[in-house]
Amino acid sequence: MRVDINLASHPYEDQSKFWARWGGGLAALGAVTLVLLYFVFVGWLSARNDRALIREREAQIADREQERAHAEAVLNLPENSSTRDRSQFLNDLFQRKAFSWTQVFEEMERMMPPRLHVVSIQPALEAGNELKIKLVVVGDSRIRALDLVQKMETSQRFRQTQIDQERTEGSQASGNVQFDISALYIPEGEDAPTRTPR
């Protein structure tokens, strides 16, 4: 039997050369695909564990919220109103007692720039039981007030310090400027928040 091969329509191909050239690349691509599939599977397992942990934490939060709602309902009963009011009064009193005038004056004396003096200090209990002080100082330049604000920010006893208002006292020639400064006060026993270096 005779087989005629037309090389014009069916050119000769050396398959061993093709596999030698492209076989390694295909094998490497297959290996990379398997590695990627492995990482996808590991990520899916990790995400499944994270989702289970989130569901567990959400269930715990829901339980705590239910306990809090029940406790508030019991506390809001008419027969418990006097206990609730007394408890709230005492908690507010303890928060206010955490403000130490001696400590604040010592801090102010240490930080106060020259030719700047305190006119008034007013502590106030903010929402979330945070103590906020409103400080009124008088000086001959804005730079000294900014210096005081910067020193208060680096102190362990104050945070979120800012100048709320600035007014010129008397005539422009006198040069006295009054500054209203506010800051959150951190009592001695509490941990001051960590500050990031500027």
PDB file of C-alpha atoms in Angstrom:
ATOM      1  CA  MET A   1       0.000   0.000   0.000  1.00  0.00           C
ATOM      2  CA  ARG A   2       1.325   3.350  -0.923  1.00  0.00           C
ATOM      3  CA  VAL A   3       0.655   6.571   1.079  1.00  0.00           C
ATOM      4  CA  ASP A   4       1.058   9.873  -0.688  1.00  0.00           C
ATOM      5  CA  ILE A   5       1.965  12.811   1.524  1.00  0.00           C
ATOM      6  CA  ASN A   6       1.551  16.291   0.105  1.00  0.00           C
ATOM      7  CA  LEU A   7       3.997  18.508   2.035  1.00  0.00           C
ATOM      8  CA  ALA A   8       2.448  21.631   0.537  1.00  0.00           C
ATOM      9  CA  SER A   9      -0.909  21.087   2.272  1.00  0.00           C
ATOM     10  CA  HIS A  10       0.439  19.156   5.318  1.00  0.00           C
ATOM     11  CA  PRO A  11       3.875  20.552   6.192  1.00  0.00           C
ATOM     12  CA  TYR A  12       6.145  18.356   8.275  1.00  0.00           C
ATOM     13  CA  GLU A  13       6.180  19.154  11.981  1.00  0.00           C
ATOM     14  CA  ASP A  14       8.797  17.994  14.417  1.00  0.00           C
ATOM     15  CA  GLN A  15       6.694  17.357  17.516  1.00  0.00           C
ATOM     16  CA  SER A  16       9.640  16.511  19.742  1.00  0.00           C
ATOM     17  CA  LYS A  17      11.094  19.982  19.100  1.00  0.00           C
ATOM     18  CA  PHE A  18       7.697  21.582  19.899  1.00  0.00           C
ATOM     19  CA  TRP A  19       7.348  19.722  23.223  1.00  0.00           C
ATOM     20  CA  ALA A  20      10.955  20.419  24.125  1.00  0.00           C
ATOM     21  CA  ARG A  21      10.384  24.139  23.564  1.00  0.00           C
ATOM     22  CA  TRP A  22       6.896  24.567  25.078  1.00  0.00           C
ATOM     23  CA  GLY A  23       6.541  21.585  27.410  1.00  0.00           C
ATOM     24  CA  GLY A  24       8.590  23.190  30.206  1.00  0.00           C
ATOM     25  CA  GLY A  25       6.551  26.397  29.994  1.00  0.00           C
ATOM     26  CA  LEU A  26       3.280  24.489  30.119  1.00  0.00           C
ATOM     27  CA  ALA A  27       4.503  22.470  33.118  1.00  0.00           C
ATOM     28  CA  ALA A  28       5.556  25.687  34.930  1.00  0.00           C
ATOM     29  CA  LEU A  29       2.179  27.277  34.129  1.00  0.00           C
ATOM     30  CA  GLY A  30       0.423  24.196  35.482  1.00  0.00           C
ATOM     31  CA  ALA A  31       2.519  24.322  38.681  1.00  0.00           C
ATOM     32  CA  VAL A  32       1.741  28.040  39.165  1.00  0.00           C
ATOM     33  CA  THR A  33      -1.966  27.303  38.627  1.00  0.00           C
ATOM     34  CA  LEU A  34      -1.861  24.566  41.274  1.00  0.00           C
ATOM     35  CA  VAL A  35      -0.099  26.891  43.746  1.00  0.00           C
ATOM     36  CA  LEU A  36      -2.691  29.625  43.118  1.00  0.00           C
ATOM     37  CA  LEU A  37      -5.521  27.125  43.588  1.00  0.00           C
ATOM     38  CA  TYR A  38      -3.911  26.057  46.883  1.00  0.00           C
ATOM     39  CA  PHE A  39      -3.764  29.669  48.121  1.00  0.00           C
ATOM     40  CA  VAL A  40      -7.366  30.260  47.044  1.00  0.00           C
ATOM     41  CA  PHE A  41      -8.439  27.188  49.012  1.00  0.00           C
ATOM     42  CA  VAL A  42      -6.443  28.231  52.103  1.00  0.00           C
ATOM     43  CA  GLY A  43      -7.907  31.759  51.880  1.00  0.00           C
ATOM     44  CA  TRP A  44     -11.415  30.342  51.593  1.00  0.00           C
ATOM     45  CA  LEU A  45     -10.842  28.184  54.700  1.00  0.00           C
ATOM     46  CA  SER A  46      -9.452  31.178  56.592  1.00  0.00           C
ATOM     47  CA  ALA A  47     -12.393  33.363  55.522  1.00  0.00           C
ATOM     48  CA  ARG A  48     -14.802  30.644  56.649  1.00  0.00           C
ATOM     49  CA  ASN A  49     -13.108  30.571  60.072  1.00  0.00           C
ATOM     50  CA  ASP A  50     -13.243  34.377  60.245  1.00  0.00           C
ATOM     51  CA  ARG A  51     -16.941  34.363  59.357  1.00  0.00           C
ATOM     52  CA  ALA A  52     -17.605  31.797  62.108  1.00  0.00           C
ATOM     53  CA  LEU A  53     -15.660  33.939  64.603  1.00  0.00           C
ATOM     54  CA  ILE A  54     -17.602  37.064  63.536  1.00  0.00           C
ATOM     55  CA  ARG A  55     -20.904  35.206  64.000  1.00  0.00           C
ATOM     56  CA  GLU A  56     -19.762  34.107  67.460  1.00  0.00           C
ATOM     57  CA  ARG A  57     -18.795  37.677  68.444  1.00  0.00           C
ATOM     58  CA  GLU A  58     -22.065  39.040  67.069  1.00  0.00           C
ATOM     59  CA  ALA A  59     -23.977  36.475  69.141  1.00  0.00           C
ATOM     60  CA  GLN A  60     -22.006  37.550  72.245  1.00  0.00           C
ATOM     61  CA  ILE A  61     -22.741  41.224  71.524  1.00  0.00           C
ATOM     62  CA  ALA A  62     -26.434  40.420  71.073  1.00  0.00           C
ATOM     63  CA  ASP A  63     -26.429  38.571  74.422  1.00  0.00           C
ATOM     64  CA  ARG A  64     -24.735  41.532  76.158  1.00  0.00           C
ATOM     65  CA  GLU A  65     -27.193  43.958  74.574  1.00  0.00           C
ATOM     66  CA  GLN A  66     -30.080  41.792  75.756  1.00  0.00           C
ATOM     67  CA  GLU A  67     -28.632  41.691  79.295  1.00  0.00           C
ATOM     68  CA  ARG A  68     -28.144  45.477  79.234  1.00  0.00           C
ATOM     69  CA  ALA A  69     -31.705  46.047  78.000  1.00  0.00           C
ATOM     70  CA  HIS A  70     -33.038  43.764  80.736  1.00  0.00           C
ATOM     71  CA  ALA A  71     -30.952  45.533  83.395  1.00  0.00           C
ATOM     72  CA  GLU A  72     -32.157  48.930  82.166  1.00  0.00           C
ATOM     73  CA  ALA A  73     -35.763  47.713  82.207  1.00  0.00           C
ATOM     74  CA  VAL A  74     -35.356  46.558  85.827  1.00  0.00           C
ATOM     75  CA  LEU A  75     -33.629  49.820  86.753  1.00  0.00           C
ATOM     76  CA  ASN A  76     -36.380  51.877  85.100  1.00  0.00           C
ATOM     77  CA  LEU A  77     -39.124  50.280  87.190  1.00  0.00           C
ATOM     78  CA  PRO A  78     -40.857  52.860  89.400  1.00  0.00           C
ATOM     79  CA  GLU A  79     -39.770  51.107  92.604  1.00  0.00           C
ATOM     80  CA  ASN A  80     -36.113  51.330  91.506  1.00  0.00           C
ATOM     81  CA  SER A  81     -36.128  54.994  90.469  1.00  0.00           C
ATOM     82  CA  SER A  82     -34.577  56.232  93.720  1.00  0.00           C
ATOM     83  CA  THR A  83     -31.729  53.681  93.443  1.00  0.00           C
ATOM     84  CA  ARG A  84     -31.131  54.647  89.805  1.00  0.00           C
ATOM     85  CA  ASP A  85     -31.063  58.369  90.580  1.00  0.00           C
ATOM     86  CA  ARG A  86     -28.751  57.886  93.563  1.00  0.00           C
ATOM     87  CA  SER A  87     -26.438  55.672  91.503  1.00  0.00           C
ATOM     88  CA  GLN A  88     -26.280  58.228  88.690  1.00  0.00           C
ATOM     89  CA  PHE A  89     -25.639  61.044  91.166  1.00  0.00           C
ATOM     90  CA  LEU A  90     -22.797  59.115  92.827  1.00  0.00           C
ATOM     91  CA  ASN A  91     -21.224  58.175  89.496  1.00  0.00           C
ATOM     92  CA  ASP A  92     -21.286  61.832  88.410  1.00  0.00           C
ATOM     93  CA  LEU A  93     -19.829  62.860  91.766  1.00  0.00           C
ATOM     94  CA  PHE A  94     -16.982  60.342  91.462  1.00  0.00           C
ATOM     95  CA  GLN A  95     -16.214  61.607  87.973  1.00  0.00           C
ATOM     96  CA  ARG A  96     -16.109  65.196  89.176  1.00  0.00           C
ATOM     97  CA  LYS A  97     -13.887  64.232  92.145  1.00  0.00           C
ATOM     98  CA  ALA A  98     -11.390  62.818  89.664  1.00  0.00           C
ATOM     99  CA  PHE A  99     -10.591  66.416  88.687  1.00  0.00           C
ATOM    100  CA  SER A 100      -7.591  67.493  90.758  1.00  0.00           C
ATOM    101  CA  TRP A 101      -7.207  71.280  91.039  1.00  0.00           C
ATOM    102  CA  THR A 102      -3.747  70.838  92.545  1.00  0.00           C
ATOM    103  CA  GLN A 103      -2.601  68.662  89.654  1.00  0.00           C
ATOM    104  CA  VAL A 104      -4.021  71.026  87.041  1.00  0.00           C
ATOM    105  CA  PHE A 105      -2.342  74.058  88.655  1.00  0.00           C
ATOM    106  CA  GLU A 106       0.984  72.200  88.850  1.00  0.00           C
ATOM    107  CA  GLU A 107       0.713  71.243  85.174  1.00  0.00           C
ATOM    108  CA  MET A 108      -0.228  74.795  84.173  1.00  0.00           C
ATOM    109  CA  GLU A 109       2.655  76.266  86.162  1.00  0.00           C
ATOM    110  CA  ARG A 110       5.075  73.880  84.475  1.00  0.00           C
ATOM    111  CA  MET A 111       3.769  74.538  80.943  1.00  0.00           C
ATOM    112  CA  MET A 112       2.815  78.234  81.024  1.00  0.00           C
ATOM    113  CA  PRO A 113       4.943  80.355  78.646  1.00  0.00           C
ATOM    114  CA  PRO A 114       6.228  83.731  79.865  1.00  0.00           C
ATOM    115  CA  ARG A 115       3.886  86.768  79.588  1.00  0.00           C
ATOM    116  CA  LEU A 116       0.819  84.504  79.434  1.00  0.00           C
ATOM    117  CA  HIS A 117      -1.394  84.020  82.487  1.00  0.00           C
ATOM    118  CA  VAL A 118      -4.564  82.120  83.369  1.00  0.00           C
ATOM    119  CA  VAL A 119      -7.759  84.108  83.938  1.00  0.00           C
ATOM    120  CA  SER A 120     -10.097  81.175  84.634  1.00  0.00           C
ATOM    121  CA  ILE A 121     -10.328  77.374  84.586  1.00  0.00           C
ATOM    122  CA  GLN A 122     -13.730  75.717  84.355  1.00  0.00           C
ATOM    123  CA  PRO A 123     -14.093  71.906  84.500  1.00  0.00           C
ATOM    124  CA  ALA A 124     -17.207  70.304  82.959  1.00  0.00           C
ATOM    125  CA  LEU A 125     -18.446  66.720  82.612  1.00  0.00           C
ATOM    126  CA  GLU A 126     -18.985  65.872  78.936  1.00  0.00           C
ATOM    127  CA  ALA A 127     -20.978  63.065  77.329  1.00  0.00           C
ATOM    128  CA  GLY A 128     -19.273  59.731  77.868  1.00  0.00           C
ATOM    129  CA  ASN A 129     -18.143  60.827  81.374  1.00  0.00           C
ATOM    130  CA  GLU A 130     -15.127  62.703  80.039  1.00  0.00           C
ATOM    131  CA  LEU A 131     -13.843  65.708  81.937  1.00  0.00           C
ATOM    132  CA  LYS A 132     -13.313  68.783  79.791  1.00  0.00           C
ATOM    133  CA  ILE A 133     -11.658  71.950  80.992  1.00  0.00           C
ATOM    134  CA  LYS A 134     -12.219  75.380  79.525  1.00  0.00           C
ATOM    135  CA  LEU A 135      -9.255  77.615  80.085  1.00  0.00           C
ATOM    136  CA  VAL A 136      -9.131  81.386  79.538  1.00  0.00           C
ATOM    137  CA  VAL A 137      -5.638  82.861  79.212  1.00  0.00           C
ATOM    138  CA  VAL A 138      -4.399  86.362  78.425  1.00  0.00           C
ATOM    139  CA  GLY A 139      -1.104  87.184  76.770  1.00  0.00           C
ATOM    140  CA  ASP A 140       0.654  89.607  74.482  1.00  0.00           C
ATOM    141  CA  SER A 141       0.901  87.346  71.410  1.00  0.00           C
ATOM    142  CA  ARG A 142      -0.837  84.449  69.705  1.00  0.00           C
ATOM    143  CA  ILE A 143       2.471  82.557  69.475  1.00  0.00           C
ATOM    144  CA  ARG A 144       2.553  82.119  73.268  1.00  0.00           C
ATOM    145  CA  ALA A 145      -0.994  80.702  73.288  1.00  0.00           C
ATOM    146  CA  LEU A 146      -0.047  78.262  70.499  1.00  0.00           C
ATOM    147  CA  ASP A 147       3.026  77.302  72.518  1.00  0.00           C
ATOM    148  CA  LEU A 148       0.776  76.528  75.518  1.00  0.00           C
ATOM    149  CA  VAL A 149      -1.582  74.445  73.346  1.00  0.00           C
ATOM    150  CA  GLN A 150       1.365  72.464  71.988  1.00  0.00           C
ATOM    151  CA  LYS A 151       2.738  71.835  75.493  1.00  0.00           C
ATOM    152  CA  MET A 152      -0.704  70.729  76.705  1.00  0.00           C
ATOM    153  CA  GLU A 153      -0.940  68.282  73.800  1.00  0.00           C
ATOM    154  CA  THR A 154       2.388  66.696  74.743  1.00  0.00           C
ATOM    155  CA  SER A 155       1.309  66.443  78.402  1.00  0.00           C
ATOM    156  CA  GLN A 156      -0.050  63.160  79.794  1.00  0.00           C
ATOM    157  CA  ARG A 157      -2.989  64.957  81.443  1.00  0.00           C
ATOM    158  CA  PHE A 158      -4.570  66.683  78.429  1.00  0.00           C
ATOM    159  CA  ARG A 159      -5.710  65.714  74.938  1.00  0.00           C
ATOM    160  CA  GLN A 160      -7.661  67.266  72.053  1.00  0.00           C
ATOM    161  CA  THR A 161      -6.417  70.708  73.085  1.00  0.00           C
ATOM    162  CA  GLN A 162      -7.550  73.575  70.872  1.00  0.00           C
ATOM    163  CA  ILE A 163      -8.085  77.343  70.821  1.00  0.00           C
ATOM    164  CA  ASP A 164     -11.852  77.950  70.655  1.00  0.00           C
ATOM    165  CA  GLN A 165     -11.833  81.731  70.509  1.00  0.00           C
ATOM    166  CA  GLU A 166      -9.420  84.639  70.343  1.00  0.00           C
ATOM    167  CA  ARG A 167     -10.264  88.231  71.367  1.00  0.00           C
ATOM    168  CA  THR A 168      -8.301  91.447  71.673  1.00  0.00           C
ATOM    169  CA  GLU A 169      -8.723  93.156  75.048  1.00  0.00           C
ATOM    170  CA  GLY A 170      -8.957  96.940  75.134  1.00  0.00           C
ATOM    171  CA  SER A 171      -7.228  98.883  72.356  1.00  0.00           C
ATOM    172  CA  GLN A 172      -4.984  97.433  69.701  1.00  0.00           C
ATOM    173  CA  ALA A 173      -2.078  99.397  71.203  1.00  0.00           C
ATOM    174  CA  SER A 174      -2.272  97.518  74.537  1.00  0.00           C
ATOM    175  CA  GLY A 175      -1.551  94.264  72.711  1.00  0.00           C
ATOM    176  CA  ASN A 176      -3.387  92.007  75.194  1.00  0.00           C
ATOM    177  CA  VAL A 177      -5.106  89.052  73.540  1.00  0.00           C
ATOM    178  CA  GLN A 178      -7.491  86.683  75.329  1.00  0.00           C
ATOM    179  CA  PHE A 179      -7.705  83.025  74.286  1.00  0.00           C
ATOM    180  CA  ASP A 180     -10.388  80.455  75.155  1.00  0.00           C
ATOM    181  CA  ILE A 181      -8.747  77.018  75.176  1.00  0.00           C
ATOM    182  CA  SER A 182     -10.531  73.701  75.671  1.00  0.00           C
ATOM    183  CA  ALA A 183      -9.045  70.270  76.376  1.00  0.00           C
ATOM    184  CA  LEU A 184     -10.078  66.867  77.664  1.00  0.00           C
ATOM    185  CA  TYR A 185      -8.569  66.175  81.098  1.00  0.00           C
ATOM    186  CA  ILE A 186      -7.199  62.734  81.996  1.00  0.00           C
ATOM    187  CA  PRO A 187      -7.129  62.050  85.766  1.00  0.00           C
ATOM    188  CA  GLU A 188      -3.991  60.664  87.398  1.00  0.00           C
ATOM    189  CA  GLY A 189      -5.248  57.081  87.785  1.00  0.00           C
ATOM    190  CA  GLU A 190      -6.309  56.678  84.141  1.00  0.00           C
ATOM    191  CA  ASP A 191      -4.001  55.711  81.323  1.00  0.00           C
ATOM    192  CA  ALA A 192      -3.252  58.505  78.921  1.00  0.00           C
ATOM    193  CA  PRO A 193      -3.729  57.592  75.283  1.00  0.00           C
ATOM    194  CA  THR A 194      -0.581  56.831  73.357  1.00  0.00           C
ATOM    195  CA  ARG A 195       0.456  59.686  71.118  1.00  0.00           C
ATOM    196  CA  THR A 196       1.965  59.297  67.729  1.00  0.00           C
ATOM    197  CA  PRO A 197       5.112  61.359  67.201  1.00  0.00           C
ATOM    198  CA  ARG A 198       4.613  64.415  65.015  1.00  0.00           C
TER     199      ARG A 198
END
